[in-house]
């Protein structure tokens, strides 16, 4: 019985530690967003640039930011942005949506990509933090 209890305790501790290690860091995501700033904006007063503004990205259909000229590939991708879609996309935009105009090598580091999503997804469609 003691071994079973000890094993359960070790497993719970391991899962808790792993979860903490993968916790998203909004401040680190904001720093990572500096890579995006040449082409994208977010927050109050965000405007389309070379790429679309990213307010309200979580739940938004790909190719639907107002007044932005998307590639047909992006408009027709059928993607509704969420964490899973974003994490796959940000690794290699051209691989996820062949023909997209987004010329970016991608973010391969899983923690950085999760932090970036934490930062981006906190903004609603009006640029206010949720």
Backbone as a ProteinNet text record, in pm:
[ID]
protein_1_A
[PRIMARY]
XXXXXXXXXXXXXXXXXXXXXXXXXXXXXXXXXXXXXXXXXXXXXXXXXXXXXXXXXXXXXXXXXXXXXXXXXXXXXXXXXXXXXXXXXXXXXXXXXXXXXXXXXXXXXXXXXXXXXXXXXXXXXXXXXX
[TERTIARY]
83	0	86.8	196.8	285.4	349.4	385.6	447.4	347.5	224	119.7	97.3	90.7	71.4	190.2	310.5	431.3	435.6	399.4	396.1	295.6	179.2	76.9	126.3	192.3	245.5	350.7	438.2	541.2	477.3	376	308	239.1	169.4	100.6	201.4	310.5	414.7	476.8	500.3	558.2	465.8	335.7	240.1	230.6	231.8	223.8	346.9	462	585.9	584.7	541.6	535.8	438.4	325.3	226.7	283.5	353.8	413.5	519.6	595.4	700.2	640.7	522.4	458.4	363.5	355.7	266.1	301.6	200.5	221.5	260.6	352.1	405	369	268.2	219.2	328.6	408.6	515.9	619.3	653.9	747.3	683.4	553.1	481.4	483.3	470.6	476.9	614.9	718.8	854.6	868.4	815.9	821.7	744.6	636.9	555	635.6	747.1	831.4	876.1	885.8	918.5	805	684.5	565.1	536.7	587.4	554.6	583	686.3	705.2	584.9	509.1	398.5	259.6	251.3	122.1	114.3	-8.3	-31.1	-143.2	-149.6	-249.6	-274.1	-390.8	-423.2	-506.6	-528.3	-610	-552.1	-633.4	-590.8	-512.4	-509	-434.1	-488.7	-398	-433.1	-364	-418.8	-352.6	-222.5	-122.1	7	33.8	154.1	185.2	98.8	74.7	-15.5	-135.1	-237.9	-358.1	-335.9	-416.5	-414.2	-464.3	-420.3	-447.4	-545	-615.4	-715.4	-823.7	-862.2	-969.5	-934.7	-806.2	-766.2	-828.8	-838.6	-895.7	-1044	-1077.1	-1215.1	-1245.8	-1149.4	-1169.9	-1141.9	-1219	-1196.4	-1078.1	-992.8	-878.2	-925.6	-854.2	-888.2	-1003.8	-1034.4	-1154.6	-1132	-1008.8	-987.3	-1035.6	-1115.2	-1169.7	-1060.3	-1085.9	-1001.5	-858.7	-839.5	-707.9	-719.3	-623.2	-622.8	-546.9	-622.2	-564.4	-538	-448	-429.1	-551.8	-577.6	-687.3	-663.6	-538.1	-504.8	-551.7	-530.3	-570.5	-722.3	-784.7	-930.5	-1002.4	-943.9	-1009.4	-957.4	-878.3	-817.1	-917.9	-1028.6	-1128	-1087.5	-981	-930.4	-1008.8	-1044.4	-1091.8	-980.8	-923.2	-806.1	-839.1	-757	-757.6	-613.8	-590.5	-453.5	-388.3	-457.9	-399.7	-365.9	-458.1	-434.1	-316.1	-314	-207.3	-71.4	-62.6	65.6	117.7	28.8	70	115	39.7	68.6	200.1	222.2	337.6	469.6	464.8	586.9	637.1	544.3	579.5	456.6	431.2	309.4	287.8	392.5	378.5	343	386.9	353.5	207.2	155.9	16.3	-81.2	-47.5	-133.6	-46.3	-24.8	54.1	-9.2	75.1	24.7	-6.4	7.9	-13.9	91	55.8	150.1	249.2	222.8	307.5	444.1	544	681	753.4	745	804.5	856	977.5	1039.6	967.7	901.5	826.8	895.7	822.2	874	865.1	979.9	986.5	983.7	1026.7	1032.8	891.2	853.9	717.3	679.4	768.9	739.2	718.7	804.3	790	658	622	496.6	376.3	380.8	272.8	264.5	379	381.2	323.5	360	308.7	157.1	104.6	-40.8	-105.7	-44.6	-100	-112.3	-13.1	-16.4	-123.8	-121.5	-214.6	-359.8	-383.9	-522.6	-588.9	-514.6	-576.7	-649.8	-634.9	-698.9	-830.1	-936.1	-1063.6	-1063.7	-1173.1	-1178.4	-1163.8	-1186.7	-1173.4	-1036.9	-948	-814.4	-803.2	-909.7	-909	-866.1	-796.5	-756.5	-878.3	-896.2	-1012.2	-1002.3
-119.9	0	125.4	123.3	239.5	265.2	158.1	173.5	234	190.1	242.9	391.5	428.5	568.3	652.3	601.8	673.5	689.9	586.8	592.7	697.2	698.6	797.2	938.7	957.9	1089.4	1134.8	1044.9	1077.5	1116.1	1041.5	1072.9	1208.8	1237.4	1366.1	1480.2	1464	1566.8	1586.8	1478.6	1487.3	1562.6	1530.1	1599.4	1747.7	1779.2	1918.7	1995.5	1934.8	1999.2	2019	1919.4	1930.7	2040	2049.2	2153.3	2291.2	2306.6	2435.6	2473	2374	2400	2445	2396	2431.3	2550.4	2606.3	2719.7	2832.4	2898.7	3007.1	3134.2	3207.5	3329.7	3445.2	3522.8	3632.3	3735.8	3767.4	3866.2	3817.7	3690	3633.6	3634.1	3611.1	3615.9	3755.1	3854.7	3993	4021.8	3973.4	3989.6	3918	3797.2	3721.2	3793.1	3862.2	3932.9	4040.9	4083.2	4181.8	4130.1	3998	3938.7	3961.6	3977.7	3992.6	4138.3	4231	4373.1	4435	4392.7	4455.4	4436.8	4329.7	4298.8	4302.9	4286.2	4276.3	4374.5	4414.3	4494.5	4429.6	4468.2	4412.7	4514.1	4507.4	4598.7	4715.8	4808.7	4926	5003.4	5030.6	5107.1	5027.8	4896.3	4813.3	4832	4836.8	4852.1	4742.4	4712.5	4620.6	4683.4	4599.4	4642.2	4552.2	4502.5	4403.8	4279.8	4249.2	4141.8	4201.7	4121.6	4173.8	4200.3	4290.1	4310	4179.9	4153.1	4023.1	4027.8	4137.4	4143.5	4038.4	3971.3	3873.7	3750.8	3718	3604.4	3473.7	3454.1	3330.2	3322.7	3227.9	3211.4	3277.9	3350	3419.2	3323.1	3336.1	3255.1	3313.1	3226.2	3269.3	3349	3456.8	3537.1	3631.9	3667.2	3747	3881	3922.7	4054.7	4161.3	4255.2	4358.1	4438.6	4468.3	4557	4507	4375.9	4319.8	4232.7	4243.9	4167.4	4035.8	3930.7	3798.6	3723.5	3627	3533.9	3443.6	3389.3	3293.5	3173.3	3132.8	3017.7	3041.6	3161.4	3193	3202.5	3271	3286.5	3152.6	3059.9	2931.8	2817.4	2848.4	2743	2671	2737.4	2676.8	2675.7	2743.6	2744.1	2842.9	2800.2	2889.7	2887.8	3003.9	3011.4	2975.6	2888.5	2852.4	2816.6	2777.4	2749.3	2641.4	2530.9	2419.8	2460.2	2530.2	2575.1	2672.2	2765.6	2865.5	2799.8	2707.4	2643.8	2565.4	2503.3	2431.7	2531.1	2638.8	2739.7	2811.2	2852.2	2937.3	2861.3	2728.7	2649.4	2668.5	2680.8	2696.8	2737.1	2866.8	2913.9	2856	2847.7	2796.1	2647.7	2574.9	2432.5	2413.5	2498.1	2487.5	2536.4	2650	2706.3	2733.9	2632.3	2655.2	2767	2864.3	2976.5	3099.9	3091.9	3210.2	3316.2	3442	3551	3566.2	3500.2	3518.2	3454.1	3540.1	3494.8	3503.2	3397.2	3392.8	3251.5	3240.4	3108.1	3024.2	3089.7	3017.2	3019.1	2979.1	2965	2817.6	2755.5	2610.8	2576	2669.5	2644.9	2640.4	2525.7	2504.6	2601.8	2626.5	2718.5	2860	2903.3	3037.1	3050.3	2948.7	2951.6	2957.1	2879.7	2882.6	3018.6	3077.3	3209.9	3314.5	3303.3	3396.6	3384.8	3261.2	3243.2	3304	3287.3	3344.5	3496.3	3558.4	3703.6	3743.5	3681.3	3718.1	3690.9	3577.7	3536.8	3615.8	3699.5	3779.3	3901.4	3931	4048.7	4011	4085.1	4062	4136	4127.3	4186	4337.7	4401.6	4546.7	4589.1	4492.2	4524.8	4541.5	4507.4	4514.8	4380.4	4382.1	4257.4	4197.5	4067.3	3995.3	3987.7
0	0	0	78.3	83.4	-53	-122.9	-255	-352.8	-348.5	-436.3	-409	-283.5	-245.6	-289.8	-269.6	-309.7	-461.8	-535.5	-680.9	-728.5	-669.3	-705.3	-677.4	-565.1	-529.6	-630.6	-670	-768.1	-901.4	-943.8	-1070	-1065.9	-959.4	-945.8	-946.8	-875.5	-870.6	-1008.8	-1078.9	-1213.5	-1308.4	-1304.5	-1390.8	-1355.2	-1228.1	-1185.5	-1230.9	-1220.6	-1264.1	-1414.7	-1488.8	-1634.2	-1676.2	-1609.1	-1641.2	-1614.3	-1503.6	-1471.3	-1573.6	-1618.7	-1717.2	-1850	-1885.3	-2011.5	-1996.1	-1876	-1853.6	-1949.5	-1996	-2090.6	-2017.2	-2076.9	-2019	-2112.9	-2074.2	-2158.7	-2183.6	-2080.5	-2097.3	-2198.9	-2192.2	-2290	-2429.2	-2435.7	-2562.8	-2623	-2538.6	-2587.2	-2646.4	-2580.5	-2632.6	-2766.8	-2775.4	-2899.7	-3010.8	-2975.7	-3074.8	-3147.1	-3091.2	-3159.9	-3296.3	-3311.4	-3441.9	-3541.3	-3490.7	-3573.9	-3610.1	-3529.2	-3543.2	-3679.9	-3751	-3882.6	-3976.3	-3955.6	-4047.1	-3983.1	-3851.4	-3783.4	-3666.9	-3634.4	-3514.2	-3434.2	-3307.9	-3217	-3106.9	-3048.3	-2938.5	-2986	-2895.5	-2924.4	-3042.7	-3140.4	-3257.6	-3360.9	-3349.8	-3445.2	-3586.6	-3682.1	-3823.7	-3904.1	-4020.1	-4111.9	-4159.4	-4173.9	-4228.5	-4348.9	-4360.9	-4463.5	-4439.6	-4311.5	-4270.6	-4199.4	-4175.3	-4109.1	-3960.2	-3905.1	-3759.5	-3696.4	-3574.4	-3513.4	-3396.3	-3379.1	-3272	-3295	-3187.3	-3194.9	-3277	-3285.4	-3368.3	-3320.4	-3190.1	-3136.5	-3174.2	-3260	-3305.7	-3439	-3494.1	-3621.4	-3738	-3843.4	-3963.7	-4040.5	-4089.2	-4167.9	-4288.4	-4316.5	-4433	-4412.5	-4287.7	-4264	-4192.6	-4170.4	-4108.3	-4206.3	-4159.1	-4248.3	-4319.1	-4444.5	-4524.8	-4545	-4539.1	-4568.9	-4693.2	-4782.1	-4906.7	-4886.2	-4857.9	-4832.7	-4962.5	-4954.5	-5065.7	-5072.2	-5189.5	-5202.8	-5112.1	-5099.4	-5013.8	-4871	-4820.6	-4683.5	-4672.5	-4767.1	-4764.4	-4775.3	-4847.8	-4873.6	-4786.6	-4685.2	-4603.1	-4513.4	-4480.8	-4392.5	-4246	-4212.7	-4074.8	-3989.3	-3870.3	-3765.2	-3662.1	-3636.6	-3550.2	-3406.5	-3352.7	-3211.4	-3176.8	-3056.4	-3013.2	-3099.1	-3120.7	-3195.8	-3339.2	-3404.9	-3542.7	-3547.8	-3453.4	-3450.4	-3428.9	-3331.9	-3301	-3421.6	-3494.9	-3615.7	-3723	-3739.2	-3841.4	-3815.9	-3692.9	-3661.7	-3676.8	-3674.6	-3698.3	-3841.3	-3933.6	-4074.4	-4153	-4163.8	-4229.9	-4370.1	-4450.3	-4586.9	-4588.1	-4486.6	-4478.5	-4440.5	-4351.8	-4306.1	-4413.4	-4476.2	-4580.9	-4703.7	-4787.1	-4909	-4992.2	-5029.5	-5108.5	-5026.4	-4892.6	-4810.9	-4845.6	-4826.7	-4851.6	-4736.5	-4625.2	-4507.5	-4530.8	-4546.8	-4567.4	-4432.6	-4356.5	-4222.9	-4201.8	-4153.3	-4135.6	-4031	-3937	-3834.6	-3700	-3599.2	-3462.7	-3429.5	-3419.7	-3396.4	-3248.3	-3162.5	-3019.1	-2961.9	-2905.7	-2858	-2746.2	-2654.1	-2543.4	-2596.5	-2685	-2741.7	-2817.4	-2894.2	-2969.4	-2875	-2765.9	-2666	-2598.1	-2566.6	-2504.7	-2600.2	-2727	-2827.6	-2838.1	-2838.8	-2842.7	-2718.5	-2601.6	-2478.6	-2492	-2552	-2570.4	-2672.6	-2789.3	-2896.8	-2858	-2796.3	-2768.7	-2657.4	-2587.9	-2481.8	-2536.2	-2665	-2723.7	-2791.3	-2760.7	-2827.9	-2962.3	-3035.8	-3170	-3170.4	-3056	-3046	-2992.7	-2972	-2923.6	-2773.8	-2704.9	-2557.1	-2502.3	-2389.4	-2325.4	-2258	-2278.1	-2222.7	-2071.2
[MASK]
++++++++++++++++++++++++++++++++++++++++++++++++++++++++++++++++++++++++++++++++++++++++++++++++++++++++++++++++++++++++++++++++++

